[in-house]
PDB file of C-alpha atoms in Angstrom:
ATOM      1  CA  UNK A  26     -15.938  -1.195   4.358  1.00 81.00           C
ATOM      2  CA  UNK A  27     -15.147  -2.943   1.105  1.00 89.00           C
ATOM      3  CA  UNK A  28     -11.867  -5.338   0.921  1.00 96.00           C
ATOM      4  CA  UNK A  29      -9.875  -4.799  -1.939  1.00 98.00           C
ATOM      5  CA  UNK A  30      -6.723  -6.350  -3.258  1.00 98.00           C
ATOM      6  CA  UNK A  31      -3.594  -4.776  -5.841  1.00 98.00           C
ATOM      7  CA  UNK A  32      -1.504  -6.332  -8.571  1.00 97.00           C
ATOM      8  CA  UNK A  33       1.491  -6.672  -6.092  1.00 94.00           C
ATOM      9  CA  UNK A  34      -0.240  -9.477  -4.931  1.00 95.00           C
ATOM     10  CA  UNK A  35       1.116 -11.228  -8.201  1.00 95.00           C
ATOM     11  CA  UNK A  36       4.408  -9.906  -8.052  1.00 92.00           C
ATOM     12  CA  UNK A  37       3.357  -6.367 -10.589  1.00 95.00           C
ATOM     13  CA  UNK A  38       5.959  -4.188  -9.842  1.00 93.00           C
ATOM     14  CA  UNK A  39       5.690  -2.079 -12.945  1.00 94.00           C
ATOM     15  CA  UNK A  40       4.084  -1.120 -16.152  1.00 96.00           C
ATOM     16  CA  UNK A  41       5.798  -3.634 -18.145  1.00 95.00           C
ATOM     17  CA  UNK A  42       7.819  -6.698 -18.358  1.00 95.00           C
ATOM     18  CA  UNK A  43       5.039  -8.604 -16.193  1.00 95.00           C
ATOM     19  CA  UNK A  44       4.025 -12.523 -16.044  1.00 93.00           C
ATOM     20  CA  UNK A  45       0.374 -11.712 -15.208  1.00 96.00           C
ATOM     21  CA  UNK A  46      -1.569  -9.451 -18.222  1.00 97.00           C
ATOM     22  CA  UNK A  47      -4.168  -7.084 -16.652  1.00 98.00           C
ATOM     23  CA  UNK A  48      -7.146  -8.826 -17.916  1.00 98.00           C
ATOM     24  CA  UNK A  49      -5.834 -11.967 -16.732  1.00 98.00           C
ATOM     25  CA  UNK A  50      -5.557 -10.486 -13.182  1.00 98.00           C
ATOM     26  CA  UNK A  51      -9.037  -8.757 -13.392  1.00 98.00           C
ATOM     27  CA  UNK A  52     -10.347 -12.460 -13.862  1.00 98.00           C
ATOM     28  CA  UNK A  53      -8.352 -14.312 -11.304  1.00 98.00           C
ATOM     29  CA  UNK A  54      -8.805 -11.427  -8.542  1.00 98.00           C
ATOM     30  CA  UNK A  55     -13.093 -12.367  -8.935  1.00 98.00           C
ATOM     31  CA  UNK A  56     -12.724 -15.703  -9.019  1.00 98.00           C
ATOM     32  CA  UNK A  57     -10.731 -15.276  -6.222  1.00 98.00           C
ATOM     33  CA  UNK A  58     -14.135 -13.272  -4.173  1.00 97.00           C
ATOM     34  CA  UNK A  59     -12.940 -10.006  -4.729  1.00 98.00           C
ATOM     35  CA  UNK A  60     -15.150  -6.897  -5.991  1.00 98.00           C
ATOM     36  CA  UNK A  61     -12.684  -4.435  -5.313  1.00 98.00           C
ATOM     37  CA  UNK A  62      -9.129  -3.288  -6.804  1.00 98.00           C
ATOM     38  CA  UNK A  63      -6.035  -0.782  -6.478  1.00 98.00           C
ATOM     39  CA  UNK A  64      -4.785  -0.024  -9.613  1.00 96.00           C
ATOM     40  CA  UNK A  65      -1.150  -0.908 -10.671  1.00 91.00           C
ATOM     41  CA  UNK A  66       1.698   1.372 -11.264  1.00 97.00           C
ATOM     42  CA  UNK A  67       0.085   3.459 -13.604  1.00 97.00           C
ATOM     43  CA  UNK A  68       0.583   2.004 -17.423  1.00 97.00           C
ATOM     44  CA  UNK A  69      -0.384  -1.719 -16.123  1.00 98.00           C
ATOM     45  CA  UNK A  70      -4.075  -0.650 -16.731  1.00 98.00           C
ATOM     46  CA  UNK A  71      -5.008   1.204 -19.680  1.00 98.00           C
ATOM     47  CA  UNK A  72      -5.473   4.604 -19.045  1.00 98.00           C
ATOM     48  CA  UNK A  73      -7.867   5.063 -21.404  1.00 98.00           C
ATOM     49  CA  UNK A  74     -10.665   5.322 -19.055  1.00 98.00           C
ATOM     50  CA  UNK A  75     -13.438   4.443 -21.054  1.00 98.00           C
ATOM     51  CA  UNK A  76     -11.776   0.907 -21.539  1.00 98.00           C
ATOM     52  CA  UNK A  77     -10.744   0.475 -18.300  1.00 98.00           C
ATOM     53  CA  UNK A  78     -14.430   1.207 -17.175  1.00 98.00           C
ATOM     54  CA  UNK A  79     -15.802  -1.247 -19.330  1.00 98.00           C
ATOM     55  CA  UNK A  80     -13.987  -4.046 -18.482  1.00 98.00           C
ATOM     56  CA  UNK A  81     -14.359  -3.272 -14.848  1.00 98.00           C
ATOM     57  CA  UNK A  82     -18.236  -2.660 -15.310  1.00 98.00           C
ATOM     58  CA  UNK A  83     -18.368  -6.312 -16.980  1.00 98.00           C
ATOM     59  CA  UNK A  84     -16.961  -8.064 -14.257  1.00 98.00           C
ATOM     60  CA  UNK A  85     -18.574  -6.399 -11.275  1.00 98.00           C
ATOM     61  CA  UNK A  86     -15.137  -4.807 -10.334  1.00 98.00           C
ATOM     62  CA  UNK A  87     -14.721  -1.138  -8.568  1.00 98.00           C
ATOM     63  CA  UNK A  88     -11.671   0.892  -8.384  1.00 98.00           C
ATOM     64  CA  UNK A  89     -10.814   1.763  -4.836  1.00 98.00           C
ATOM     65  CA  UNK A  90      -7.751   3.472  -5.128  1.00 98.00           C
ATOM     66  CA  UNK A  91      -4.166   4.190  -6.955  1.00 98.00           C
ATOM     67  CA  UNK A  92      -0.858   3.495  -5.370  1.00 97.00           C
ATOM     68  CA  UNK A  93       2.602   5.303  -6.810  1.00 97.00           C
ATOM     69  CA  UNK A  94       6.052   5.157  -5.914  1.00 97.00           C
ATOM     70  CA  UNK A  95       8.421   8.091  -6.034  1.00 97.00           C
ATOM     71  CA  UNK A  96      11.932   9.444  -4.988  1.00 96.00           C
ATOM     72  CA  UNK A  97      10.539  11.753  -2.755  1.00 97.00           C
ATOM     73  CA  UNK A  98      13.943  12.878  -1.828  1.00 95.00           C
ATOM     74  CA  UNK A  99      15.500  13.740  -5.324  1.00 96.00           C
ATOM     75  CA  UNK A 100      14.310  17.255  -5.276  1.00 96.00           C
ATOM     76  CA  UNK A 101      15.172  17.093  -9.336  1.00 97.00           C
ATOM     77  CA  UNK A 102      12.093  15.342  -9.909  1.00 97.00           C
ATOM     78  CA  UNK A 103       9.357  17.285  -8.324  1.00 98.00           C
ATOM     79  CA  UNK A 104       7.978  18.305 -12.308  1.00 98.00           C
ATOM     80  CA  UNK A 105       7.768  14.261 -12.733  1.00 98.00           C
ATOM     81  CA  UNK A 106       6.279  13.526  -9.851  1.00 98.00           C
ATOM     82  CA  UNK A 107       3.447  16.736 -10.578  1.00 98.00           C
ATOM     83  CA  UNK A 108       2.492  15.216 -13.609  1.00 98.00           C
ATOM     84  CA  UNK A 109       2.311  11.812 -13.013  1.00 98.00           C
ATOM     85  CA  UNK A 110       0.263  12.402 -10.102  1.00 98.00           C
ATOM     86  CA  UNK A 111      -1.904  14.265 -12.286  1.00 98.00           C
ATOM     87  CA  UNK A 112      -2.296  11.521 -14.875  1.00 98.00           C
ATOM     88  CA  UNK A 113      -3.012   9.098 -12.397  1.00 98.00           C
ATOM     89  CA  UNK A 114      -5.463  11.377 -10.433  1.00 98.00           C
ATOM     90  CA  UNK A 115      -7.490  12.192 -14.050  1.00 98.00           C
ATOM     91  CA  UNK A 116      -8.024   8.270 -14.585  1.00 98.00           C
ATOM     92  CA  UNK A 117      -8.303   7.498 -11.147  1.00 98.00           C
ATOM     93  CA  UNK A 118     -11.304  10.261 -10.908  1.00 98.00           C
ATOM     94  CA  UNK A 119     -12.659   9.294 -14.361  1.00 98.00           C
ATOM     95  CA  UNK A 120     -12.861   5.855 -13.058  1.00 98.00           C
ATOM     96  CA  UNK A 121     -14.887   6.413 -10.147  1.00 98.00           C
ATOM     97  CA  UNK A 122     -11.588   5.788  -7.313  1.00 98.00           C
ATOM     98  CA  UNK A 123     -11.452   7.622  -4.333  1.00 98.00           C
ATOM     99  CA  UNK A 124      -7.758   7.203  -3.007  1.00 98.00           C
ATOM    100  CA  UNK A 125      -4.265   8.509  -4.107  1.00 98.00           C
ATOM    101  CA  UNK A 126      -1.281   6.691  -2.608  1.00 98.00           C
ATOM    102  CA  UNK A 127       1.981   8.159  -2.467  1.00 98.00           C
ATOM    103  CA  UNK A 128       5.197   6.187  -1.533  1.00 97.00           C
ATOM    104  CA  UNK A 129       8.585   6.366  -1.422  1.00 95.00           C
ATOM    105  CA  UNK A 130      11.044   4.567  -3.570  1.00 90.00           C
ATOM    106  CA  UNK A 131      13.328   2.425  -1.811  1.00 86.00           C
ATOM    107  CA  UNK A 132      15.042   1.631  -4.962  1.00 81.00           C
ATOM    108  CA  UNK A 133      16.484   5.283  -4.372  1.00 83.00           C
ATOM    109  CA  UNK A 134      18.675   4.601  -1.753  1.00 84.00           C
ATOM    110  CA  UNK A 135      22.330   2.744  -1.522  1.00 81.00           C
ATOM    111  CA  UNK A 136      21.516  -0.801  -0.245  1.00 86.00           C
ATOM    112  CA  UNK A 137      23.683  -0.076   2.789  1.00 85.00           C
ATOM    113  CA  UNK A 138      22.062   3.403   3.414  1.00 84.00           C
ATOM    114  CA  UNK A 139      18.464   2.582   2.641  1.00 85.00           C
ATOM    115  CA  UNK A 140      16.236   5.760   3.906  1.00 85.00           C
ATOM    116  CA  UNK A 141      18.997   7.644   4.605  1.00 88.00           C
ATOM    117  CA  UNK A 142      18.501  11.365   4.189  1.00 93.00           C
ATOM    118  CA  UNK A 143      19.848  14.323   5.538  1.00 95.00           C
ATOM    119  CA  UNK A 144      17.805  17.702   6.531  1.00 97.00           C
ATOM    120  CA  UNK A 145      17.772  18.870   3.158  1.00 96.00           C
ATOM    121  CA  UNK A 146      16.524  15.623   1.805  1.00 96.00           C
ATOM    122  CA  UNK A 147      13.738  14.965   4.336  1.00 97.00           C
ATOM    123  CA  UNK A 148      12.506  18.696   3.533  1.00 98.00           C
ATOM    124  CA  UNK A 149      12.087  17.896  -0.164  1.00 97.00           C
ATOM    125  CA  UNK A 150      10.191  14.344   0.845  1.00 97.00           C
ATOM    126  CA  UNK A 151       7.737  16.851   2.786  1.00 98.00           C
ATOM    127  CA  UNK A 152       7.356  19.761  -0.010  1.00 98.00           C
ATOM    128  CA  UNK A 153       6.797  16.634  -2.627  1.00 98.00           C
ATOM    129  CA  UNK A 154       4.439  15.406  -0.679  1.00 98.00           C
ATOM    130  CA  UNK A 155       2.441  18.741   0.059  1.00 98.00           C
ATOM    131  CA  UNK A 156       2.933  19.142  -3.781  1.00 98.00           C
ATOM    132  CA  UNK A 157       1.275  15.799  -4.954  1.00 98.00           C
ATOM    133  CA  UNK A 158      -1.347  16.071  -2.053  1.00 98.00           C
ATOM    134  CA  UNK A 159      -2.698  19.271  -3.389  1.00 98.00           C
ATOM    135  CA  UNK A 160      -2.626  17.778  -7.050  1.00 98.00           C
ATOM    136  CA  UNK A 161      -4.995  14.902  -5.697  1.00 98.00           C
ATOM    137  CA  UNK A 162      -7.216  17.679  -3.781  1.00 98.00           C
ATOM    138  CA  UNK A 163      -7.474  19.308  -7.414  1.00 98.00           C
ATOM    139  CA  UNK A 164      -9.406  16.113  -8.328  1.00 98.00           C
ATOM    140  CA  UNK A 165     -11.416  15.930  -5.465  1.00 98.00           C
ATOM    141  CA  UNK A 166      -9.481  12.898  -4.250  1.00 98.00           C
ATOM    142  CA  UNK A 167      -8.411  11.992  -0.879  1.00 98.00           C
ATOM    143  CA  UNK A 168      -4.800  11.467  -0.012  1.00 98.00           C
ATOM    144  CA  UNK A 169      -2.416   9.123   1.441  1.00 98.00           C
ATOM    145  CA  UNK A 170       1.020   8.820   2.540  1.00 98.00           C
ATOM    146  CA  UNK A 171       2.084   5.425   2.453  1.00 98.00           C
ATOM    147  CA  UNK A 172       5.428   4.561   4.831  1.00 98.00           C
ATOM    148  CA  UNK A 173       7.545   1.526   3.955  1.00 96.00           C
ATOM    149  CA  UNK A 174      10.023  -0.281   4.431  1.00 95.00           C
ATOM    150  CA  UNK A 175      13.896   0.826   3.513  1.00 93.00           C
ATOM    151  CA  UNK A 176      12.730   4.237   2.795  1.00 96.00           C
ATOM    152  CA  UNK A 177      13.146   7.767   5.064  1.00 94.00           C
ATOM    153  CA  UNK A 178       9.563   7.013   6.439  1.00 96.00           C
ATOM    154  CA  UNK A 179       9.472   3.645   7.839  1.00 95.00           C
ATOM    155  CA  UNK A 180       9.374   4.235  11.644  1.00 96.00           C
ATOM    156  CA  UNK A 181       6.916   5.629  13.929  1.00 97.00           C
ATOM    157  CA  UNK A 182       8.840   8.513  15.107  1.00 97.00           C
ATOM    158  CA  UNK A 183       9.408   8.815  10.897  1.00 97.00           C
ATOM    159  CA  UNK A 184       5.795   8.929  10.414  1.00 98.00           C
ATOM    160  CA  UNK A 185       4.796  11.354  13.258  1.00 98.00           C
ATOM    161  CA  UNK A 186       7.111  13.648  12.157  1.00 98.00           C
ATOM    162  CA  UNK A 187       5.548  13.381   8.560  1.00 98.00           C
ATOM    163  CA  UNK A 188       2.104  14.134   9.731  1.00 98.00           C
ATOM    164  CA  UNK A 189       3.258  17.319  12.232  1.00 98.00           C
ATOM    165  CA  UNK A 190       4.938  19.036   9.140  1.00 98.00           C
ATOM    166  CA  UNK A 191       2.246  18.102   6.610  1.00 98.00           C
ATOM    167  CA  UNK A 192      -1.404  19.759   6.270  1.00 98.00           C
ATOM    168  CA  UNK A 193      -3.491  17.828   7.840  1.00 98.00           C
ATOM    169  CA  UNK A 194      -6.912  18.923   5.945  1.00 98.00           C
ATOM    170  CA  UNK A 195      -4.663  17.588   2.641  1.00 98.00           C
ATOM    171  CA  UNK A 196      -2.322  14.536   3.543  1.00 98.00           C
ATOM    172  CA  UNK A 197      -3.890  11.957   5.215  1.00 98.00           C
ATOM    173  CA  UNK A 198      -2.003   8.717   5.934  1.00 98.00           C
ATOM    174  CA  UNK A 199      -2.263   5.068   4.936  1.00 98.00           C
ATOM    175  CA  UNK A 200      -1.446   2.395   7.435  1.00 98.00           C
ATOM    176  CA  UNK A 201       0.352  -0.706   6.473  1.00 98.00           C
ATOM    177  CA  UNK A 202      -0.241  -3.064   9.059  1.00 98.00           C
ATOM    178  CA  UNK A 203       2.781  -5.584   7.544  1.00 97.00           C
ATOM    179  CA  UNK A 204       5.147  -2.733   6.775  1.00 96.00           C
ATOM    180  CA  UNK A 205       4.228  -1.534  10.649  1.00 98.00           C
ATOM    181  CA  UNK A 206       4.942  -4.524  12.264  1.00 98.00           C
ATOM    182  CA  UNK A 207       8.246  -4.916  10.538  1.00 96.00           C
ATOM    183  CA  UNK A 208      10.020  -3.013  13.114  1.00 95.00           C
ATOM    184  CA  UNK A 209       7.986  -4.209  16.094  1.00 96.00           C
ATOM    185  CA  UNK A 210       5.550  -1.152  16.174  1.00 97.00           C
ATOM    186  CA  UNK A 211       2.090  -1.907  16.505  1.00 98.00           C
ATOM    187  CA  UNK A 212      -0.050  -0.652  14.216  1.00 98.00           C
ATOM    188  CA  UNK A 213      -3.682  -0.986  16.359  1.00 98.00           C
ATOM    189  CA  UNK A 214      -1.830   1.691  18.887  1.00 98.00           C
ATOM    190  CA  UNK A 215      -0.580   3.729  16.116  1.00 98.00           C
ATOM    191  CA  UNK A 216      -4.548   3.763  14.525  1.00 98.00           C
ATOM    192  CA  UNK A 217      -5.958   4.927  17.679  1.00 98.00           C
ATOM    193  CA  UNK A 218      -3.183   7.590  18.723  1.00 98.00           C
ATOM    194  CA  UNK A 219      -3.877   9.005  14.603  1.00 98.00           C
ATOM    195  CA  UNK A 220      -6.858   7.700  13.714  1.00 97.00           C
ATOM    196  CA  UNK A 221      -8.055  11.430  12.512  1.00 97.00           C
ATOM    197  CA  UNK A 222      -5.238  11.433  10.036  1.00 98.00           C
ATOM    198  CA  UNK A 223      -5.772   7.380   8.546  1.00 98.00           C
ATOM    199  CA  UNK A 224      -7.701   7.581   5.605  1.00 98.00           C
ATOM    200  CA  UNK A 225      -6.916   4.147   3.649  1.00 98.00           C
ATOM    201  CA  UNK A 226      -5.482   0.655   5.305  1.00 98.00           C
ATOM    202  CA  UNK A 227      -3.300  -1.840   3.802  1.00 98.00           C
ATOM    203  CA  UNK A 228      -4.013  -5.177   5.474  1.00 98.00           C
ATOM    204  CA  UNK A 229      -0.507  -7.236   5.735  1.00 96.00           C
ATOM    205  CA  UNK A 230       0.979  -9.617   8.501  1.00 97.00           C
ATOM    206  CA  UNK A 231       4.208 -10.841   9.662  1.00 97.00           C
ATOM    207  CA  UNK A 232       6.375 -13.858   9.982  1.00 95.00           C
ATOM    208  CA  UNK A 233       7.120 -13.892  13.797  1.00 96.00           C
ATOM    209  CA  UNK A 234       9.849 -16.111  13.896  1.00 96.00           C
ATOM    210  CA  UNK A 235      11.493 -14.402  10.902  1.00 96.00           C
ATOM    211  CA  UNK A 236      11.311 -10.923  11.696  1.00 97.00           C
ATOM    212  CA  UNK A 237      13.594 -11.852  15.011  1.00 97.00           C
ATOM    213  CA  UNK A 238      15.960 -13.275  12.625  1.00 97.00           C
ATOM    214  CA  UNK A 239      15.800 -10.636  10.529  1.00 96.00           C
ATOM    215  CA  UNK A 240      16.029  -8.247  13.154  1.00 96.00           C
ATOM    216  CA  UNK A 241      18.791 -10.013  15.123  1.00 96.00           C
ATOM    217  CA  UNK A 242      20.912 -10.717  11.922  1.00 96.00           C
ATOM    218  CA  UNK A 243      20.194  -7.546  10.388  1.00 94.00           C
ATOM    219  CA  UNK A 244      18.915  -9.078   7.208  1.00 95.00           C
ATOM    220  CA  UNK A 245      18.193  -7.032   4.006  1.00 95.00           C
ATOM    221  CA  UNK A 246      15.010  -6.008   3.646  1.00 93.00           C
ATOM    222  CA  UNK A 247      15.262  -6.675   0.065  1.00 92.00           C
ATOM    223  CA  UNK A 248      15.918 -10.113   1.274  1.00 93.00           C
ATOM    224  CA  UNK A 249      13.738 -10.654   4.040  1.00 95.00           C
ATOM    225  CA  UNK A 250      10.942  -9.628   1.381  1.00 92.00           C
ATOM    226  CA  UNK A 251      12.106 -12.503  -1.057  1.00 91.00           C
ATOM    227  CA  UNK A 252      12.339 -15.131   1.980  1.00 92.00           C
ATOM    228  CA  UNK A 253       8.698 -14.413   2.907  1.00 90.00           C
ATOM    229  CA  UNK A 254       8.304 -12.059   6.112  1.00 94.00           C
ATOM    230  CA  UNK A 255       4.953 -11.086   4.602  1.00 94.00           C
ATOM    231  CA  UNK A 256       3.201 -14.139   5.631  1.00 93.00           C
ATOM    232  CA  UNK A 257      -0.402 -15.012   5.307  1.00 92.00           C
ATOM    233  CA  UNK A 258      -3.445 -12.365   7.310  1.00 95.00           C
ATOM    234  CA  UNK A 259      -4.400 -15.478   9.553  1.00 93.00           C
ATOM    235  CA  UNK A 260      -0.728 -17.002  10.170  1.00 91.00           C
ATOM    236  CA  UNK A 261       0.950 -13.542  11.132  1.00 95.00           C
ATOM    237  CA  UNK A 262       1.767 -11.411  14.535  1.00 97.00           C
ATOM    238  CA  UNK A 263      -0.480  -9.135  13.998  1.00 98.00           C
ATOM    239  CA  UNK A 264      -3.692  -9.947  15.515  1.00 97.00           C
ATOM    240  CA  UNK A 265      -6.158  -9.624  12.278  1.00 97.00           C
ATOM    241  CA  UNK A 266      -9.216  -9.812  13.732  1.00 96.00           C
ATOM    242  CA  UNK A 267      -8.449  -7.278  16.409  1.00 97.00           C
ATOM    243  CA  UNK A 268      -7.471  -4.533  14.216  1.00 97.00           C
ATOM    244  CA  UNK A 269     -10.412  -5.300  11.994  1.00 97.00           C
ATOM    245  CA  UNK A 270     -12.712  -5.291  15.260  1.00 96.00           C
ATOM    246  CA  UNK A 271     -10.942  -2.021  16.322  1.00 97.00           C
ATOM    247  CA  UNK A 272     -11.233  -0.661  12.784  1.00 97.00           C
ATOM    248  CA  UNK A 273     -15.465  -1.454  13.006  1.00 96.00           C
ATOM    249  CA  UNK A 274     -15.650   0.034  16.468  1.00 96.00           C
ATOM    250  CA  UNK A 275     -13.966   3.485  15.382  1.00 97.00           C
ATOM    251  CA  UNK A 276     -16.283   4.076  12.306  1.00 95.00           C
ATOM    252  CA  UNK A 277     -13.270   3.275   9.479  1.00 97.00           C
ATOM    253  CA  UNK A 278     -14.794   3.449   6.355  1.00 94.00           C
ATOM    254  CA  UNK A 279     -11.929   4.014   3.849  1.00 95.00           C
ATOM    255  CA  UNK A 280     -10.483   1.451   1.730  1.00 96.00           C
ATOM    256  CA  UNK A 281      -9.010  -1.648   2.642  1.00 97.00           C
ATOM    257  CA  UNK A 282      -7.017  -3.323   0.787  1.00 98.00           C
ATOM    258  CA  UNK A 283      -5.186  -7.033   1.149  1.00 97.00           C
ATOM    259  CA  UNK A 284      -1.561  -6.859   0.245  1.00 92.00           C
ATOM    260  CA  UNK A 285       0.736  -9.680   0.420  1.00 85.00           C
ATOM    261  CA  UNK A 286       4.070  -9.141  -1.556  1.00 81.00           C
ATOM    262  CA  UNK A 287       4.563 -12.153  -3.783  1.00 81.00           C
ATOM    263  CA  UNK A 288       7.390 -14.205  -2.318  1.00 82.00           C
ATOM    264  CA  UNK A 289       8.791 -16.458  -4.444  1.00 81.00           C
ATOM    265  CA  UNK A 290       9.372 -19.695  -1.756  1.00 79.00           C
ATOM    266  CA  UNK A 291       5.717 -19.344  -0.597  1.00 83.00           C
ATOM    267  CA  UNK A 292       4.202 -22.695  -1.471  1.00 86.00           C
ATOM    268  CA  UNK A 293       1.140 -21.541  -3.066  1.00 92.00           C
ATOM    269  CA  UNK A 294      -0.145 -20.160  -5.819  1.00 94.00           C
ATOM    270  CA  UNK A 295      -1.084 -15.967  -5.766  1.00 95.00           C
ATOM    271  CA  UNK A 296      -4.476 -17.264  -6.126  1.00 96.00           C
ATOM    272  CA  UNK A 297      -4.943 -19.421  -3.348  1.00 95.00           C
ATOM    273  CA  UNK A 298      -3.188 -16.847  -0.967  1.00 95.00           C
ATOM    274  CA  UNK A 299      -5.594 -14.313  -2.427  1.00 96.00           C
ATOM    275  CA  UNK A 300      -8.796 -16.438  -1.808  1.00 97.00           C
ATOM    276  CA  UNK A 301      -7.696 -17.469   1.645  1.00 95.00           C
ATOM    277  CA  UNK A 302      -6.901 -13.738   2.582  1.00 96.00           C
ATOM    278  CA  UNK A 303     -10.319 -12.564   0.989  1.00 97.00           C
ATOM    279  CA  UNK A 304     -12.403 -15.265   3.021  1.00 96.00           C
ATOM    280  CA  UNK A 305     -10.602 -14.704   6.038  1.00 96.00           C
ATOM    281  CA  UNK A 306     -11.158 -10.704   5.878  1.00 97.00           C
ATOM    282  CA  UNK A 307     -14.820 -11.371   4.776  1.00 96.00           C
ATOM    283  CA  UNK A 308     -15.272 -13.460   7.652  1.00 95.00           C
ATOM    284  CA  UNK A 309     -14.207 -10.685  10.153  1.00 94.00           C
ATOM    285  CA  UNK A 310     -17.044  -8.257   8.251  1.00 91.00           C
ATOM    286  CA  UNK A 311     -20.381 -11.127   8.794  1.00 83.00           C
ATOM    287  CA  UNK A 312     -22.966  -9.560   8.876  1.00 51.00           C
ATOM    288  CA  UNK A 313     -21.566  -5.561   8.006  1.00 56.00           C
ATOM    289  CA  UNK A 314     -22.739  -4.004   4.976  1.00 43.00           C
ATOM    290  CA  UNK A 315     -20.093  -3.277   2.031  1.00 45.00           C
ATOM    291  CA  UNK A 316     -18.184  -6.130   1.844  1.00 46.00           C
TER     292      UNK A 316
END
């Protein structure tokens, strides 16, 4: 199992218009321990793969994965969606990654109806993803449907319903142990009820005492993601080192990658969070091969 980290971990959101430059994050993410990467949204990295190769190959770093984020409901943008899953799945395969992550965009949504759709809507989130899932097949690359937060597949009953009305030899599912939590679900449960189905982890935790106050004061996700309910792997309510023991006893062997979403109060630097996460996480593998 090899731990990985992304670029949200510094707050890259998108292509452009960044503080951190992509070599600069290459550099800080293996002096932070890490051997292992997600790509950006697609345009962070070059996607000229021969570059990209070469400065990965000359710092030791592997691509694990890619991660995109699309209005799954806005059936207007299914041609989009087909070929930027293609362009990411051609340097993504070029590049030796394994991993296609699909996500919704909560930007899509009014911020007073976030994830709101009706029948019509949730049917075009499920033919887009059956559409981009076949497009990563075409690659030979697994799969993953990523649920979050403020989007039309954030719950468990959300998610379940995604994986009984999606092929399950194409779309396999990536579990976000932060964006799990958020509601009070627990994600170890959810890994062994549909662990057939998980193909890729993203390793966050949650601010206990925050989440009730979010939850009783029905606080903005938008905000509660600013004010820091994506708290530390080690500091968090979900219990780390079970899930990662539960992961090793059940044979998981797809990528795992750290995520925590930049929060602009936290008192430490991106670095020092990512560090801490990686040595925590590498302490829960002693001893296991592929770290």
């Amino acid at each position: 199992m090899n731990i990985a980290i992304a670029p949200c971990c510094w707050g890259v959101y998108w292509p452009t218009g960044n503080d951190l430059g992509w070599t600069d994050y290459l550099d800080r993410i293996v002096a932070a321990g890490y051997r292992h990467t997600e790509l950006g949204p697609y345009g962070y990295f070059p996607t000229d793969p021969q570059v990209l190769s070469h400065e990965l190959d000359r710092r030791g770093l592997s691509v694990v994965a890619a991660a995109h984020v699309h209005t799954l409901a806005d059936a207007d943008t299914a041609a989009a969606l087909a070929d930027r899953t293609h362009q990411i799945c051609a340097l993504l395969s070029a590049i030796g990654g394994t991993h296609f992550i699909l996500m919704d965009e909560s930007e899509f949504y009014p911020k007073d109806r976030m994830g709101v759709v009706d029948e019509s809507g949730w049917r075009t989130v499920v033919e887009l993803t059956m559409l981009s899932a076949g497009i990563a097949r075409e690659h030979g690359l697994q799969f993953s449907f990523h649920p979050h937060v403020g989007t039309c597949v954030e719950h468990e009953n959300q998610i379940e319903r995604l994986l009984a009305e999606t092929d399950p030899a194409l779309v396999g599912l990536c579990l976000d142990t932060g964006h799990h939590a958020y509601w009070k679900a627990d994600p170890k449960s959810f890994f062994l009820r549909h662990q057939s189905r998980i193909n890729s982890i993203h390793l966050k935790n949650v601010d206990g005492a925050f989440r009730e106050k979010v939850l009783a004061e029905n606080i903005h996700c938008d905000r509660a993601f600013e004010d820091g309910i994506m708290t530390d792997l080690d500091r968090g309510v979900v219990d780390i080192a079970d899930f990662m023991a539960t992961l090793l006893a059940h044979g998981y062997d797809g990528p795992l990658v750290i995520e925590q979403d930049l929060a602009p109060k936290h008192p430490e630097t991106p670095e020092a969070i990512a560090a801490r996460n990686y040595a925590f996480v590498s302490s829960l593998l002693q001893g296991r091969a592929g770290r």
